[in-house]
Short mmCIF file of C-alpha atoms in Angstrom, two decimals:
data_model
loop_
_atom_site.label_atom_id
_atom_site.label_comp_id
_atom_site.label_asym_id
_atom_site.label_seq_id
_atom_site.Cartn_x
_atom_site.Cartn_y
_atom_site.Cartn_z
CA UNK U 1465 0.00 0.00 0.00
CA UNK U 1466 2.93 2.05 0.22
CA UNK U 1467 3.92 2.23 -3.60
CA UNK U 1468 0.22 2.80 -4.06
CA UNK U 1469 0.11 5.58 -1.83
CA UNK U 1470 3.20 7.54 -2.66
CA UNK U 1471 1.71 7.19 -6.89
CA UNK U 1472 -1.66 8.66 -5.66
CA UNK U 1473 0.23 11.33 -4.26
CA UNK U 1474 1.74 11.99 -7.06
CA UNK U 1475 -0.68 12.21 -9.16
CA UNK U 1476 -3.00 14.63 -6.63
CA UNK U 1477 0.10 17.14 -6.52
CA UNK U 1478 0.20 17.41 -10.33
CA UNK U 1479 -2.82 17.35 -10.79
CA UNK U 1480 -4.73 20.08 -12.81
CA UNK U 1481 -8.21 19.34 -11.73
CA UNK U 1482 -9.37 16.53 -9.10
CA UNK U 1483 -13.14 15.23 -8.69
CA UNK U 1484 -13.88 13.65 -5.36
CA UNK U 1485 -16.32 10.98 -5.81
CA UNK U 1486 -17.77 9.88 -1.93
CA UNK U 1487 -19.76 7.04 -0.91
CA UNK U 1488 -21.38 5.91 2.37
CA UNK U 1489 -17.82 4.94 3.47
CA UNK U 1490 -16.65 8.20 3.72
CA UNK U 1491 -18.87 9.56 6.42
CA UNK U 1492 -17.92 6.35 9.13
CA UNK U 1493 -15.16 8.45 10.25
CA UNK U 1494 -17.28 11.43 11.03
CA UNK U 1495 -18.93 9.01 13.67
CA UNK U 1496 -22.12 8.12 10.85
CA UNK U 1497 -23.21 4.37 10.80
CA UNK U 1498 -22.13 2.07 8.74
CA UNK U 1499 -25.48 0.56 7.10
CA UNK U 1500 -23.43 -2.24 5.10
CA UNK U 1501 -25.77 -5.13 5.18
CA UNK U 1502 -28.87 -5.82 7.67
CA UNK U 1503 -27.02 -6.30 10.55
CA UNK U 1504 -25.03 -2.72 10.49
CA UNK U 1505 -28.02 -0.86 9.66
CA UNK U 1506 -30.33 -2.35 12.83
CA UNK U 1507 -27.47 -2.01 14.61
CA UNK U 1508 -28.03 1.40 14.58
CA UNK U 1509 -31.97 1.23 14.51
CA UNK U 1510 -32.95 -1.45 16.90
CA UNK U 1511 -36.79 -1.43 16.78
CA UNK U 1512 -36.60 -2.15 12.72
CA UNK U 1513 -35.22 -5.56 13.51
CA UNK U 1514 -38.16 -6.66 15.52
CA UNK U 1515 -40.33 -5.64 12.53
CA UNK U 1516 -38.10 -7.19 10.05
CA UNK U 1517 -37.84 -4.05 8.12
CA UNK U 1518 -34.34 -3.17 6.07
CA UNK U 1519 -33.43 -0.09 4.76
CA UNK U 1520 -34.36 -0.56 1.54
CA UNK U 1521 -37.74 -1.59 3.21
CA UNK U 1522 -38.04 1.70 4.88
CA UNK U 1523 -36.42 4.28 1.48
CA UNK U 1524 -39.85 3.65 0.32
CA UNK U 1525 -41.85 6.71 -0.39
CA UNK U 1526 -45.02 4.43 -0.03
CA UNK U 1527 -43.79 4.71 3.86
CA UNK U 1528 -44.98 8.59 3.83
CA UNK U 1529 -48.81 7.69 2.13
CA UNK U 1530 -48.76 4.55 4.78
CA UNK U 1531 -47.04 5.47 7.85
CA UNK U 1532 -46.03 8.80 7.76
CA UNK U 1533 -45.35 8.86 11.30
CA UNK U 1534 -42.54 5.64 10.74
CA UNK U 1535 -41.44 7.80 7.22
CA UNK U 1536 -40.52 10.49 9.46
CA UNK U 1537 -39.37 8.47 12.22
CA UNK U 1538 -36.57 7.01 10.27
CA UNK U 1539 -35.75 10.10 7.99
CA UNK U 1540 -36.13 12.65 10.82
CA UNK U 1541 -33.64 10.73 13.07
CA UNK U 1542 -31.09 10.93 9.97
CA UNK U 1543 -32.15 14.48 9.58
CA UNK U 1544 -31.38 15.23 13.30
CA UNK U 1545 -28.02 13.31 13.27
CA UNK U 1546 -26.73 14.65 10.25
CA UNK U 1547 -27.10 18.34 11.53
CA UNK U 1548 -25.19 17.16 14.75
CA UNK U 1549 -22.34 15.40 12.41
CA UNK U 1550 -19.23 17.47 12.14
CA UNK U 1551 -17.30 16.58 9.39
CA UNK U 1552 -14.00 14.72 9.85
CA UNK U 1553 -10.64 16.20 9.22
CA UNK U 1554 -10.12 14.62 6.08
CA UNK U 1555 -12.75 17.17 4.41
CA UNK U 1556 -10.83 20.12 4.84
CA UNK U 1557 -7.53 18.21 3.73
CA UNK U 1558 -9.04 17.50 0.25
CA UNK U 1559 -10.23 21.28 -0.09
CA UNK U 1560 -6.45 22.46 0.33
CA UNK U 1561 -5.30 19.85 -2.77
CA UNK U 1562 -6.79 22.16 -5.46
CA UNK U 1563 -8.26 24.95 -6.08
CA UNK U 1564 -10.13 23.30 -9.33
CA UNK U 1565 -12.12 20.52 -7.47
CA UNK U 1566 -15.77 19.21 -7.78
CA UNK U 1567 -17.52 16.75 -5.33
CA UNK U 1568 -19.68 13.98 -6.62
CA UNK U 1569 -21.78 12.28 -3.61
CA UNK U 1570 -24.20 9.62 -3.44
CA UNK U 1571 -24.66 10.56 0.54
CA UNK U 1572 -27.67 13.20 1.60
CA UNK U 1573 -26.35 14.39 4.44
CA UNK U 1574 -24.71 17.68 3.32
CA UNK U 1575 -21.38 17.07 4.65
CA UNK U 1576 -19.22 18.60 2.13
CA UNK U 1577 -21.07 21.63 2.38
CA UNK U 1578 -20.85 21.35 6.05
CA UNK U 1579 -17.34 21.01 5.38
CA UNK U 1580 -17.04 24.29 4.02
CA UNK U 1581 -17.20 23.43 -0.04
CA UNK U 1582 -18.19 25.58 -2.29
CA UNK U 1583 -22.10 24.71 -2.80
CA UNK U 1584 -22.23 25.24 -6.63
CA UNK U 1585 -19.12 22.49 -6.69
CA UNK U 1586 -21.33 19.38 -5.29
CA UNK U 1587 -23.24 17.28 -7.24
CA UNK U 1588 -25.68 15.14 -4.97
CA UNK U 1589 -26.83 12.11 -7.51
CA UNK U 1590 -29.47 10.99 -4.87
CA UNK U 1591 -30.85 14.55 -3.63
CA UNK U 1592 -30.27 15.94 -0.30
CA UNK U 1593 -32.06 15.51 2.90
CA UNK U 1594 -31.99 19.07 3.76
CA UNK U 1595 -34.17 20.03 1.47
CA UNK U 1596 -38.50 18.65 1.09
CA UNK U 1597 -41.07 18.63 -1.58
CA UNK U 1598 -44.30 17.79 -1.36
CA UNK U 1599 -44.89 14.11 -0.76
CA UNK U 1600 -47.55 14.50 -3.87
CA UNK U 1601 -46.47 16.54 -5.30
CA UNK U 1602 -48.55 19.23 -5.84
CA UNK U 1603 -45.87 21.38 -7.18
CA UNK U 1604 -42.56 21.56 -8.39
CA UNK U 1605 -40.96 23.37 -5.54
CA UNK U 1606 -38.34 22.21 -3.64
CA UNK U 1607 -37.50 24.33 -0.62
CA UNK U 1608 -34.88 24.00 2.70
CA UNK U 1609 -35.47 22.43 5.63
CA UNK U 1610 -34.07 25.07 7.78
CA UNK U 1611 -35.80 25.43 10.55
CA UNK U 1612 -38.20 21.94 10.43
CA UNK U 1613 -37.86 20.07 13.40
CA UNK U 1614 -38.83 16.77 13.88
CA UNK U 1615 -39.03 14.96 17.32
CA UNK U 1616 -38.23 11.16 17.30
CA UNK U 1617 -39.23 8.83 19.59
CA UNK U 1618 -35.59 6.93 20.56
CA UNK U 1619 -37.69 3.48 21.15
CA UNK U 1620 -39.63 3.60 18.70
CA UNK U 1621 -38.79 5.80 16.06
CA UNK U 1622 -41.71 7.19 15.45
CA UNK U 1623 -42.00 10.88 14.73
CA UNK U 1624 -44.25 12.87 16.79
CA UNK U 1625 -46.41 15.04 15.89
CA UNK U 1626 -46.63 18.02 14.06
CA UNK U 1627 -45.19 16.03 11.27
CA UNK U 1628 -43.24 18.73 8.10
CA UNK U 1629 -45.99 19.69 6.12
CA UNK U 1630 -46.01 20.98 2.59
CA UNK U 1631 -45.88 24.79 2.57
CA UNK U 1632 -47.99 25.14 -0.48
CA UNK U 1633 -50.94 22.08 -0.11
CA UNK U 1634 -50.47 21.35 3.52
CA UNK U 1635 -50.41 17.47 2.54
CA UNK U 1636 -46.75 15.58 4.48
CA UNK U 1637 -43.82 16.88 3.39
CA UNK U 1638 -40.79 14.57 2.34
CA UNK U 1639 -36.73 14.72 2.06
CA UNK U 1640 -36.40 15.29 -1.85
CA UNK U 1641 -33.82 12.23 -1.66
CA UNK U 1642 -34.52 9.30 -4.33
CA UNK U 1643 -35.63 6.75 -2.54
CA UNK U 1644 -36.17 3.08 -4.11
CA UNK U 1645 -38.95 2.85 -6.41
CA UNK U 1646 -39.42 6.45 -6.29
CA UNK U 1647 -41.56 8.47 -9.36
CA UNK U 1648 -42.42 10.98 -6.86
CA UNK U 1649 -38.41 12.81 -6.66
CA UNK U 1650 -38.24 16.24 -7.81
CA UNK U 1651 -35.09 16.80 -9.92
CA UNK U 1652 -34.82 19.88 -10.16
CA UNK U 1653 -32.16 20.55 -7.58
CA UNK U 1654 -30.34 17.55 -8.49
CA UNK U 1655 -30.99 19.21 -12.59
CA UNK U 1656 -29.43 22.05 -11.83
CA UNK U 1657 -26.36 20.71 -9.83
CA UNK U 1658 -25.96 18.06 -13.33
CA UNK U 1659 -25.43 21.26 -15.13
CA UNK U 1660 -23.32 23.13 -12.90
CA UNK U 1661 -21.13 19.44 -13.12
CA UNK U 1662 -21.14 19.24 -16.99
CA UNK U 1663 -20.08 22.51 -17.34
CA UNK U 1664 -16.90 22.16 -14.66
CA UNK U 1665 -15.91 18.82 -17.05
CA UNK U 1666 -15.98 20.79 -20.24
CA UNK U 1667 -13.96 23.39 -18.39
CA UNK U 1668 -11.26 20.69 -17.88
CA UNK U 1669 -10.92 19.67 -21.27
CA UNK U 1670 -8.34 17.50 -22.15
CA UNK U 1671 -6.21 18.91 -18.62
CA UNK U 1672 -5.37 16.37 -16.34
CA UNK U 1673 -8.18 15.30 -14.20
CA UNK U 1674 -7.71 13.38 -11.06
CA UNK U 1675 -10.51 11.61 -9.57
CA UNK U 1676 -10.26 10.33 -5.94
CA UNK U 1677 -12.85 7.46 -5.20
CA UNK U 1678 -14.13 7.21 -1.14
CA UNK U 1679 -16.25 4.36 0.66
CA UNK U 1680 -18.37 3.62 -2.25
CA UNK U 1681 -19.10 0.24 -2.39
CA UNK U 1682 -20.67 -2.05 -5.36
CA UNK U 1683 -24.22 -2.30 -3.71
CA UNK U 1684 -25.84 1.02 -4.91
CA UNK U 1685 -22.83 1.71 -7.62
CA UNK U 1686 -23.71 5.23 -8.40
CA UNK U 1687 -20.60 6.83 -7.67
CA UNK U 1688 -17.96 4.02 -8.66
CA UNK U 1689 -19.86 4.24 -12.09
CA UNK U 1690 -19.52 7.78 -12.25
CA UNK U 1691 -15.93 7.80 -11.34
CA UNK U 1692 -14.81 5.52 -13.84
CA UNK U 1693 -16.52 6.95 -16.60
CA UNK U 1694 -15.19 10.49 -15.98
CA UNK U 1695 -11.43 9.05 -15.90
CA UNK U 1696 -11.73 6.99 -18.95
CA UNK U 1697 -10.44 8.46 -21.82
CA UNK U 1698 -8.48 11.31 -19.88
CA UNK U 1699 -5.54 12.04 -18.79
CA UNK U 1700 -5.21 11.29 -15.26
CA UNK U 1701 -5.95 8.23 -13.19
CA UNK U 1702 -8.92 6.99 -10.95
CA UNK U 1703 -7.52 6.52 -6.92
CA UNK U 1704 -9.97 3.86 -5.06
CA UNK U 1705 -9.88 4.12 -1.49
CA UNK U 1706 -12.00 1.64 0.26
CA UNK U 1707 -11.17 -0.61 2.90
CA UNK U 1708 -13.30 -3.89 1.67
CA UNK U 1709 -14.30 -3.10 -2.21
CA UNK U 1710 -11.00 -1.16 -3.38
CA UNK U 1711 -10.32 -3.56 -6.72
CA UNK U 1712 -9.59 -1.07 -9.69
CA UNK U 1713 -8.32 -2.63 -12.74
CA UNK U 1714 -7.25 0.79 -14.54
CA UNK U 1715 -6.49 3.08 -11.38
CA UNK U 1716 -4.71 2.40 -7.89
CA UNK U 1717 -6.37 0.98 -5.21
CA UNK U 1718 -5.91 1.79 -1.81
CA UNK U 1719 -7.67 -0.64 0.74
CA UNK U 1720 -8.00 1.58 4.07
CA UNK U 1721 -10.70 3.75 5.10
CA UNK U 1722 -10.87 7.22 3.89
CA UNK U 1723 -9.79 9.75 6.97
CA UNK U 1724 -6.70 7.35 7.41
CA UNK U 1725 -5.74 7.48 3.62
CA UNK U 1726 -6.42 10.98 3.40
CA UNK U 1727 -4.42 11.44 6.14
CA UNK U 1728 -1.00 9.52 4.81
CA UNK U 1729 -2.09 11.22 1.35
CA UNK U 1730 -1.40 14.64 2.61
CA UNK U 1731 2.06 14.15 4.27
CA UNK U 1732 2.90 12.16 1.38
CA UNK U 1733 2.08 15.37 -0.68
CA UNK U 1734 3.63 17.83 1.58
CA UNK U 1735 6.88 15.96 2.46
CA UNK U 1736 7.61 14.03 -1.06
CA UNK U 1737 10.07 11.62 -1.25
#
């Protein structure tokens, strides 16, 4: 892993753009729950075990029409945590590599904006949890959640009432996250940040273009698939840091978990050999 890391390094100092595509994996060190698998995720939600419920059982929009109270239960616990998440170390370490960097992130829990990046350089492919719609819709709008609270019930998780509420209809209000199965998501955020990504890439050109893969696993391959198809056919290299799924047959691979290989990354970069 040496060799590997001291390459990576290598290529992140020379590069002339990098894209950071994050997973899942990347938030663990930030103190976020690892929801690899059944186990991990009712690990961290107890009373879905006993009803036999998964996550992909519960990122259902049909859980808002049904249960509204268990929708918001499980989405308004995430809600709450994520706003009480700092981001680890490792975030600000990446902003210092370049001053031409983008963020591609499968995770909702506006960390990298936390984290102090630049909002029009973060491209959320699965929408953000800070931000509703209507559960409807009745509109198009898609508005912050600033200010909604929503108080969870530890052993139960069931949100209390008043439940968010559309501010135009008044029906439930949802996270404008794709969920599975979901026609209901309202792009247009997600639209907008597409645009504000294509244009970065065509900026780029044919410069050298470093993309830097973390904790994105094979499961829900949104970002691995994104990574690799941004490096092909450019100069530059794809760096997959992952500490269980790290194969890369055309980049390096770096099997650790992100803070710790962003970590060795940077004094690599600042002390070269």
């Amino acid at each position: 892993m040496i060799e590997s890391l001291q390459q990576a390094a290598n290529y992140i100092a020379n590069a002339d753009a990098i894209l950071i595509g994050a997973g899942a994996g990347i938030g663990v060190d930030s103190g976020l729950p690892d929801f690899r698998g059944n186990e991990g995720f009712w690990n961290a939600y107890p009373p879905f075990r006993k009803l036999g419920l998964s996550f992909s059982d519960l990122a259902d929009p049909i859980w808002f029409h049904r249960n509204p109270h268990q929708a918001w239960g499980f989405y308004g616990h995430r809600l709450n945590l994520y706003r009480s998440t700092i981001p680890h170390l490792g975030f600000s370490i990446m902003r210092r590599w370049s001053a031409n960097l983008f963020a591609f992130t499968s995770n909702v829990d506006g960390q990298f904006q936390k984290a102090g990046f630049d909002e029009k350089q973060i491209m959320e492919c699965h929408g953000s949890i800070h931000h509703l719609q209507c559960v409807e819709p009745c509109c198009d709008e898609i508005w912050a959640a600033e200010g909604v609270e929503v108080d969870v019930d530890e052993e139960t998780f069931l949100a209390k009432d008043p439940l968010p509420k559309c501010r135009y209809c008044e029906a439930i209000a949802r996270p404008n996250i794709l969920m599975f199965g979901d026609a209901g998501w309202l792009t247009g955020r997600t639209s907008d940040q597409t645009d504000r990504f294509s244009r970065w890439l065509g900026h780029i050109g044919d410069r050298s273009l470093v993309s830097i893969e973390l904790g994105a696993g094979t499961a829900i391959p949104s970002v691995r698939m994104e990574m690799e198809d941004q490096t092909r056919g450019r100069r530059g290299v794809l760096i997959r840091i992952n500490p269980r799924e790290s194969e890369c047959e055309d980049g390096i691979s770096i099997a650790t978990g992100a803070l710790e290989a962003i970590e060795k990354l940077d004094g690599l970069i600042e002390s070269p050999s």
